[in-house]
PDB file of C-alpha atoms in Angstrom:
ATOM      1  CA  MET A  24     -48.584 -18.396  -9.767  1.00  0.00           C
ATOM      2  CA  PRO A  25     -52.879 -19.985  -8.554  1.00  0.00           C
ATOM      3  CA  THR A  26     -55.384 -17.404  -8.769  1.00  0.00           C
ATOM      4  CA  LEU A  27     -58.611 -16.714  -6.866  1.00  0.00           C
ATOM      5  CA  VAL A  28     -61.603 -14.391  -7.963  1.00  0.00           C
ATOM      6  CA  ILE A  29     -64.274 -13.827  -4.924  1.00  0.00           C
ATOM      7  CA  MET A  30     -67.383 -11.808  -5.436  1.00  0.00           C
ATOM      8  CA  ARG A  31     -70.381 -11.260  -3.850  1.00  0.00           C
ATOM      9  CA  HIS A  32     -74.130 -12.466  -5.305  1.00  0.00           C
ATOM     10  CA  GLY A  33     -76.247  -9.615  -7.455  1.00  0.00           C
ATOM     11  CA  GLU A  34     -79.077  -7.690  -6.432  1.00  0.00           C
ATOM     12  CA  SER A  35     -81.051  -9.807  -4.064  1.00  0.00           C
ATOM     13  CA  GLU A  36     -84.528  -8.577  -3.134  1.00  0.00           C
ATOM     14  CA  ALA A  37     -83.811  -7.803   0.870  1.00  0.00           C
ATOM     15  CA  ASN A  38     -80.594  -5.323  -0.735  1.00  0.00           C
ATOM     16  CA  ARG A  39     -83.471  -3.351  -3.668  1.00  0.00           C
ATOM     17  CA  ASP A  40     -85.804  -3.417  -0.003  1.00  0.00           C
ATOM     18  CA  ASN A  41     -83.033  -2.665   2.725  1.00  0.00           C
ATOM     19  CA  ILE A  42     -84.374  -5.750   4.690  1.00  0.00           C
ATOM     20  CA  PHE A  43     -82.060  -8.090   7.030  1.00  0.00           C
ATOM     21  CA  THR A  44     -81.373 -11.370   5.042  1.00  0.00           C
ATOM     22  CA  GLY A  45     -79.229 -13.341   6.327  1.00  0.00           C
ATOM     23  CA  TRP A  46     -80.206 -16.959   5.713  1.00  0.00           C
ATOM     24  CA  SER A  47     -83.616 -16.218   4.265  1.00  0.00           C
ATOM     25  CA  ASP A  48     -83.758 -17.074   0.067  1.00  0.00           C
ATOM     26  CA  VAL A  49     -84.381 -14.799  -1.164  1.00  0.00           C
ATOM     27  CA  SER A  50     -84.102 -14.483  -5.347  1.00  0.00           C
ATOM     28  CA  LEU A  51     -82.723 -11.653  -7.364  1.00  0.00           C
ATOM     29  CA  THR A  52     -84.112  -8.501  -8.855  1.00  0.00           C
ATOM     30  CA  GLU A  53     -83.454  -8.752 -12.547  1.00  0.00           C
ATOM     31  CA  LYS A  54     -80.392  -5.227 -11.474  1.00  0.00           C
ATOM     32  CA  GLY A  55     -79.399  -7.788  -9.601  1.00  0.00           C
ATOM     33  CA  ILE A  56     -79.452 -10.352 -13.123  1.00  0.00           C
ATOM     34  CA  ASN A  57     -77.629  -8.127 -14.474  1.00  0.00           C
ATOM     35  CA  GLN A  58     -75.030  -7.592 -11.756  1.00  0.00           C
ATOM     36  CA  ALA A  59     -74.247 -11.021 -12.048  1.00  0.00           C
ATOM     37  CA  HIS A  60     -74.388 -10.963 -16.230  1.00  0.00           C
ATOM     38  CA  THR A  61     -72.037  -7.682 -16.099  1.00  0.00           C
ATOM     39  CA  ALA A  62     -69.733  -9.540 -14.268  1.00  0.00           C
ATOM     40  CA  GLY A  63     -69.453 -13.247 -15.481  1.00  0.00           C
ATOM     41  CA  LYS A  64     -68.167 -10.535 -18.627  1.00  0.00           C
ATOM     42  CA  ILE A  65     -65.625  -8.811 -16.605  1.00  0.00           C
ATOM     43  CA  ILE A  66     -64.187 -12.490 -15.541  1.00  0.00           C
ATOM     44  CA  ALA A  67     -64.512 -14.045 -18.440  1.00  0.00           C
ATOM     45  CA  LYS A  68     -61.786 -11.369 -19.637  1.00  0.00           C
ATOM     46  CA  SER A  69     -59.572 -12.132 -17.877  1.00  0.00           C
ATOM     47  CA  LYS A  70     -59.276 -14.875 -19.429  1.00  0.00           C
ATOM     48  CA  ILE A  71     -59.122 -17.164 -16.128  1.00  0.00           C
ATOM     49  CA  GLN A  72     -59.363 -20.986 -16.186  1.00  0.00           C
ATOM     50  CA  PHE A  73     -60.746 -22.138 -12.933  1.00  0.00           C
ATOM     51  CA  ASP A  74     -60.875 -25.384 -11.373  1.00  0.00           C
ATOM     52  CA  ASP A  75     -63.383 -25.394  -9.239  1.00  0.00           C
ATOM     53  CA  VAL A  76     -66.502 -22.993  -7.850  1.00  0.00           C
ATOM     54  CA  HIS A  77     -67.697 -22.377  -4.556  1.00  0.00           C
ATOM     55  CA  THR A  78     -70.834 -21.050  -2.791  1.00  0.00           C
ATOM     56  CA  SER A  79     -73.540 -20.503  -0.373  1.00  0.00           C
ATOM     57  CA  PHE A  80     -76.357 -23.013  -0.167  1.00  0.00           C
ATOM     58  CA  LEU A  81     -78.747 -19.395  -0.662  1.00  0.00           C
ATOM     59  CA  LYS A  82     -79.935 -19.452  -3.881  1.00  0.00           C
ATOM     60  CA  ARG A  83     -79.118 -15.652  -4.417  1.00  0.00           C
ATOM     61  CA  ALA A  84     -75.151 -17.545  -4.666  1.00  0.00           C
ATOM     62  CA  ILE A  85     -76.068 -20.009  -6.769  1.00  0.00           C
ATOM     63  CA  ILE A  86     -78.370 -17.701  -9.629  1.00  0.00           C
ATOM     64  CA  THR A  87     -75.281 -15.868  -9.193  1.00  0.00           C
ATOM     65  CA  THR A  88     -72.259 -18.441  -9.991  1.00  0.00           C
ATOM     66  CA  ASN A  89     -74.838 -20.241 -12.596  1.00  0.00           C
ATOM     67  CA  ILE A  90     -74.736 -16.565 -14.931  1.00  0.00           C
ATOM     68  CA  VAL A  91     -71.037 -16.306 -14.399  1.00  0.00           C
ATOM     69  CA  LEU A  92     -70.363 -19.609 -15.141  1.00  0.00           C
ATOM     70  CA  ASP A  93     -72.883 -19.466 -18.810  1.00  0.00           C
ATOM     71  CA  GLU A  94     -71.215 -16.260 -19.705  1.00  0.00           C
ATOM     72  CA  ILE A  95     -67.358 -17.445 -19.019  1.00  0.00           C
ATOM     73  CA  ASN A  96     -68.264 -20.617 -20.759  1.00  0.00           C
ATOM     74  CA  GLN A  97     -66.893 -22.828 -17.904  1.00  0.00           C
ATOM     75  CA  ASN A  98     -70.403 -24.811 -16.771  1.00  0.00           C
ATOM     76  CA  PHE A  99     -68.587 -27.667 -16.800  1.00  0.00           C
ATOM     77  CA  ILE A 100     -66.252 -27.515 -14.022  1.00  0.00           C
ATOM     78  CA  PRO A 101     -66.674 -28.816 -10.022  1.00  0.00           C
ATOM     79  CA  GLU A 102     -69.474 -26.407  -8.107  1.00  0.00           C
ATOM     80  CA  HIS A 103     -69.105 -27.156  -3.997  1.00  0.00           C
ATOM     81  CA  LYS A 104     -72.105 -25.736  -2.725  1.00  0.00           C
ATOM     82  CA  SER A 105     -71.799 -25.471   1.211  1.00  0.00           C
ATOM     83  CA  TRP A 106     -73.951 -24.330   3.827  1.00  0.00           C
ATOM     84  CA  ARG A 107     -71.019 -22.585   5.111  1.00  0.00           C
ATOM     85  CA  LEU A 108     -70.469 -20.049   2.896  1.00  0.00           C
ATOM     86  CA  ASN A 109     -73.810 -18.771   3.551  1.00  0.00           C
ATOM     87  CA  GLU A 110     -75.085 -15.211   4.112  1.00  0.00           C
ATOM     88  CA  ARG A 111     -73.962 -14.852   8.563  1.00  0.00           C
ATOM     89  CA  HIS A 112     -77.194 -14.984  10.240  1.00  0.00           C
ATOM     90  CA  TYR A 113     -78.601 -11.697  11.679  1.00  0.00           C
ATOM     91  CA  GLY A 114     -80.973 -13.129  13.985  1.00  0.00           C
ATOM     92  CA  GLY A 115     -83.589 -11.199  15.461  1.00  0.00           C
ATOM     93  CA  LEU A 116     -83.081  -8.636  13.078  1.00  0.00           C
ATOM     94  CA  ARG A 117     -84.159 -10.572  10.049  1.00  0.00           C
ATOM     95  CA  GLY A 118     -86.754  -9.852   7.619  1.00  0.00           C
ATOM     96  CA  LYS A 119     -86.049  -5.744   9.613  1.00  0.00           C
ATOM     97  CA  ASN A 120     -85.490  -2.794   7.571  1.00  0.00           C
ATOM     98  CA  LYS A 121     -82.724  -1.447   8.284  1.00  0.00           C
ATOM     99  CA  LEU A 122     -83.828   2.367   8.585  1.00  0.00           C
ATOM    100  CA  LYS A 123     -87.017   0.947  10.380  1.00  0.00           C
ATOM    101  CA  VAL A 124     -84.164  -0.558  12.626  1.00  0.00           C
ATOM    102  CA  LYS A 125     -82.356   3.249  13.373  1.00  0.00           C
ATOM    103  CA  GLU A 126     -85.864   5.499  13.913  1.00  0.00           C
ATOM    104  CA  GLN A 127     -85.759   2.140  16.963  1.00  0.00           C
ATOM    105  CA  VAL A 128     -82.616   1.508  18.153  1.00  0.00           C
ATOM    106  CA  GLY A 129     -79.854   4.862  16.723  1.00  0.00           C
ATOM    107  CA  ALA A 130     -77.780   5.231  14.187  1.00  0.00           C
ATOM    108  CA  LYS A 131     -74.701   4.004  16.719  1.00  0.00           C
ATOM    109  CA  GLN A 132     -76.284   1.408  17.543  1.00  0.00           C
ATOM    110  CA  LEU A 133     -77.244  -0.146  14.240  1.00  0.00           C
ATOM    111  CA  LYS A 134     -74.018   0.601  12.923  1.00  0.00           C
ATOM    112  CA  ILE A 135     -72.596  -1.889  15.314  1.00  0.00           C
ATOM    113  CA  TRP A 136     -74.844  -4.742  14.565  1.00  0.00           C
ATOM    114  CA  ARG A 137     -74.103  -4.571  11.208  1.00  0.00           C
ATOM    115  CA  ARG A 138     -70.609  -3.708  11.277  1.00  0.00           C
ATOM    116  CA  SER A 139     -68.470  -4.754  14.209  1.00  0.00           C
ATOM    117  CA  PHE A 140     -66.404  -7.847  14.673  1.00  0.00           C
ATOM    118  CA  THR A 141     -67.382  -9.450  17.794  1.00  0.00           C
ATOM    119  CA  VAL A 142     -71.560  -7.831  18.617  1.00  0.00           C
ATOM    120  CA  VAL A 143     -74.152 -10.569  18.377  1.00  0.00           C
ATOM    121  CA  PRO A 144     -77.588  -9.285  17.101  1.00  0.00           C
ATOM    122  CA  PRO A 145     -80.540  -9.550  18.842  1.00  0.00           C
ATOM    123  CA  LEU A 146     -81.287 -13.442  18.721  1.00  0.00           C
ATOM    124  CA  LEU A 147     -84.109 -15.369  17.758  1.00  0.00           C
ATOM    125  CA  THR A 148     -86.169 -17.103  20.793  1.00  0.00           C
ATOM    126  CA  LYS A 149     -86.963 -19.666  18.269  1.00  0.00           C
ATOM    127  CA  ARG A 150     -83.937 -21.905  15.332  1.00  0.00           C
ATOM    128  CA  ASP A 151     -85.922 -23.031  12.297  1.00  0.00           C
ATOM    129  CA  GLU A 152     -85.789 -25.873  10.729  1.00  0.00           C
ATOM    130  CA  ASP A 153     -84.797 -26.206   6.533  1.00  0.00           C
ATOM    131  CA  SER A 154     -84.306 -29.318   5.524  1.00  0.00           C
ATOM    132  CA  ARG A 155     -81.788 -28.895   4.023  1.00  0.00           C
ATOM    133  CA  TYR A 156     -79.515 -29.185   7.318  1.00  0.00           C
ATOM    134  CA  ASP A 157     -81.361 -30.795   8.814  1.00  0.00           C
ATOM    135  CA  ARG A 158     -79.815 -33.724   6.001  1.00  0.00           C
ATOM    136  CA  TYR A 159     -76.141 -33.065   7.327  1.00  0.00           C
ATOM    137  CA  GLY A 160     -77.285 -32.673  10.897  1.00  0.00           C
ATOM    138  CA  VAL A 161     -76.456 -28.173  11.022  1.00  0.00           C
ATOM    139  CA  LYS A 162     -78.208 -26.463  13.152  1.00  0.00           C
ATOM    140  CA  ILE A 163     -79.619 -23.212  11.887  1.00  0.00           C
ATOM    141  CA  PRO A 164     -78.140 -20.248  14.670  1.00  0.00           C
ATOM    142  CA  LEU A 165     -80.479 -17.849  16.109  1.00  0.00           C
ATOM    143  CA  GLY A 166     -77.958 -14.857  15.239  1.00  0.00           C
ATOM    144  CA  GLU A 167     -74.225 -14.487  14.518  1.00  0.00           C
ATOM    145  CA  SER A 168     -71.475 -12.035  15.033  1.00  0.00           C
ATOM    146  CA  LEU A 169     -69.351 -11.460  12.077  1.00  0.00           C
ATOM    147  CA  GLN A 170     -66.651 -13.637  14.083  1.00  0.00           C
ATOM    148  CA  MET A 171     -69.263 -16.156  13.960  1.00  0.00           C
ATOM    149  CA  ALA A 172     -69.844 -16.102  10.712  1.00  0.00           C
ATOM    150  CA  GLN A 173     -65.728 -16.700   9.804  1.00  0.00           C
ATOM    151  CA  GLU A 174     -65.204 -19.548  12.638  1.00  0.00           C
ATOM    152  CA  ARG A 175     -67.439 -22.227  11.134  1.00  0.00           C
ATOM    153  CA  LEU A 176     -66.453 -20.120   7.123  1.00  0.00           C
ATOM    154  CA  ILE A 177     -62.393 -20.644   7.375  1.00  0.00           C
ATOM    155  CA  PRO A 178     -62.629 -25.303   8.105  1.00  0.00           C
ATOM    156  CA  TYR A 179     -64.336 -24.687   4.500  1.00  0.00           C
ATOM    157  CA  TRP A 180     -60.996 -22.648   4.027  1.00  0.00           C
ATOM    158  CA  VAL A 181     -58.770 -24.701   5.108  1.00  0.00           C
ATOM    159  CA  ASP A 182     -60.352 -27.811   3.261  1.00  0.00           C
ATOM    160  CA  HIS A 183     -61.650 -27.593   0.766  1.00  0.00           C
ATOM    161  CA  ILE A 184     -59.919 -23.725  -1.058  1.00  0.00           C
ATOM    162  CA  ALA A 185     -56.571 -23.690   0.326  1.00  0.00           C
ATOM    163  CA  PRO A 186     -55.490 -26.988  -0.531  1.00  0.00           C
ATOM    164  CA  ARG A 187     -56.746 -26.913  -4.188  1.00  0.00           C
ATOM    165  CA  LEU A 188     -54.854 -22.725  -4.544  1.00  0.00           C
ATOM    166  CA  LEU A 189     -51.772 -24.839  -3.067  1.00  0.00           C
ATOM    167  CA  ASP A 190     -52.029 -27.121  -5.400  1.00  0.00           C
ATOM    168  CA  GLY A 191     -52.345 -24.316  -8.106  1.00  0.00           C
ATOM    169  CA  LYS A 192     -56.133 -24.102  -8.739  1.00  0.00           C
ATOM    170  CA  ASN A 193     -57.131 -21.850  -9.871  1.00  0.00           C
ATOM    171  CA  GLN A 194     -60.279 -20.593  -7.415  1.00  0.00           C
ATOM    172  CA  LEU A 195     -63.664 -19.092  -7.889  1.00  0.00           C
ATOM    173  CA  ILE A 196     -66.458 -18.795  -4.792  1.00  0.00           C
ATOM    174  CA  VAL A 197     -69.636 -16.690  -5.548  1.00  0.00           C
ATOM    175  CA  ALA A 198     -71.084 -15.494  -1.813  1.00  0.00           C
ATOM    176  CA  HIS A 199     -72.763 -12.939   0.573  1.00  0.00           C
ATOM    177  CA  GLY A 200     -71.499  -9.460   1.291  1.00  0.00           C
ATOM    178  CA  SER A 201     -70.556 -10.986   5.767  1.00  0.00           C
ATOM    179  CA  THR A 202     -68.932 -14.493   4.721  1.00  0.00           C
ATOM    180  CA  LEU A 203     -66.340 -12.777   1.933  1.00  0.00           C
ATOM    181  CA  ARG A 204     -65.395 -10.240   3.912  1.00  0.00           C
ATOM    182  CA  ALA A 205     -65.118 -12.557   6.824  1.00  0.00           C
ATOM    183  CA  LEU A 206     -62.643 -14.245   4.435  1.00  0.00           C
ATOM    184  CA  ILE A 207     -61.026 -11.168   3.436  1.00  0.00           C
ATOM    185  CA  LYS A 208     -60.323 -10.571   6.456  1.00  0.00           C
ATOM    186  CA  PHE A 209     -58.877 -13.438   7.756  1.00  0.00           C
ATOM    187  CA  LEU A 210     -57.106 -13.280   4.472  1.00  0.00           C
ATOM    188  CA  GLU A 211     -55.612  -9.721   4.221  1.00  0.00           C
ATOM    189  CA  ASN A 212     -55.472 -10.409   8.468  1.00  0.00           C
ATOM    190  CA  ILE A 213     -56.986  -7.097   8.994  1.00  0.00           C
ATOM    191  CA  SER A 214     -58.144  -5.921  12.366  1.00  0.00           C
ATOM    192  CA  ASP A 215     -60.932  -6.306  14.096  1.00  0.00           C
ATOM    193  CA  GLU A 216     -61.365  -2.181  14.364  1.00  0.00           C
ATOM    194  CA  ASP A 217     -61.083  -2.009  10.870  1.00  0.00           C
ATOM    195  CA  ILE A 218     -62.723  -5.031   9.618  1.00  0.00           C
ATOM    196  CA  PRO A 219     -66.239  -2.423   9.828  1.00  0.00           C
ATOM    197  CA  ASN A 220     -64.476   0.009   6.560  1.00  0.00           C
ATOM    198  CA  VAL A 221     -64.784  -2.365   4.218  1.00  0.00           C
ATOM    199  CA  GLU A 222     -67.446  -3.281   2.701  1.00  0.00           C
ATOM    200  CA  VAL A 223     -68.102  -5.847  -0.973  1.00  0.00           C
ATOM    201  CA  PRO A 224     -69.940  -4.731  -3.235  1.00  0.00           C
ATOM    202  CA  ASN A 225     -72.946  -7.084  -4.575  1.00  0.00           C
ATOM    203  CA  GLY A 226     -71.334  -8.086  -7.973  1.00  0.00           C
ATOM    204  CA  LYS A 227     -67.526  -6.284  -8.566  1.00  0.00           C
ATOM    205  CA  PRO A 228     -65.063  -9.247  -8.653  1.00  0.00           C
ATOM    206  CA  ILE A 229     -61.792  -9.114  -6.445  1.00  0.00           C
ATOM    207  CA  ARG A 230     -58.585 -11.059  -7.986  1.00  0.00           C
ATOM    208  CA  TYR A 231     -55.789 -11.999  -5.331  1.00  0.00           C
ATOM    209  CA  ASP A 232     -53.138 -13.433  -6.940  1.00  0.00           C
ATOM    210  CA  PHE A 233     -51.011 -15.595  -4.412  1.00  0.00           C
ATOM    211  CA  ASP A 234     -47.342 -16.971  -4.565  1.00  0.00           C
ATOM    212  CA  GLN A 235     -47.051 -20.944  -3.814  1.00  0.00           C
ATOM    213  CA  HIS A 236     -46.764 -20.176  -0.350  1.00  0.00           C
ATOM    214  CA  LEU A 237     -50.636 -18.558   0.376  1.00  0.00           C
ATOM    215  CA  ASN A 238     -49.034 -14.869   0.494  1.00  0.00           C
ATOM    216  CA  ILE A 239     -51.026 -12.047  -1.952  1.00  0.00           C
ATOM    217  CA  ILE A 240     -49.092 -11.082  -4.571  1.00  0.00           C
ATOM    218  CA  ASP A 241     -51.652  -9.382  -6.086  1.00  0.00           C
ATOM    219  CA  LYS A 242     -55.299  -8.335  -5.571  1.00  0.00           C
ATOM    220  CA  ASN A 243     -57.792  -5.972  -7.910  1.00  0.00           C
ATOM    221  CA  TYR A 244     -61.136  -5.425  -8.536  1.00  0.00           C
ATOM    222  CA  MET A 245     -61.689  -6.400 -11.833  1.00  0.00           C
ATOM    223  CA  GLU A 246     -63.247  -3.346 -14.621  1.00  0.00           C
TER     224      GLU A 246
END
């Protein structure tokens, strides 16, 4: 039976400062680095041998990935990076403090922008340019709903992760809160109404065991 472990990166500087980030490339805090080491030690106790690891183009996830691979002594496995695993793009909210946004628009509107599946945040007026995406012909979004993030994520799951699981190969994903919520919604068939209540904490690995058809047999938070 194939196993999938997913985890959100350790605490980033933006998490610490309570700032919207999205595709902005921020580093881990010391706490975040420690969270990654702890997660790696927890995963190591399971003795799962992974065949691949998948992460985003953002260094907070990449650094977390490398720390975890060190801790589980599996640095040799193929490491696949994709922009499709990037955090949801928060558009015009990027760089803003969440508490200050709450003061400006109210708690209800802030929650809708943060947690709704379909609502798009205020969009940027100008598209960013970045060579890491230009080389793949990817246009950086002006902003995304969680649904839009899911729509770019699922093709990667279908093409690169699910086939490996179907071949009995264990997979590790180290990504971001919103994109992992989008994946969990897909895997567990969670409704649009219930997905706002799903949380993915920093540095807490989640294990899924599947049958040969990728039906979930078991899910647990690894501790």
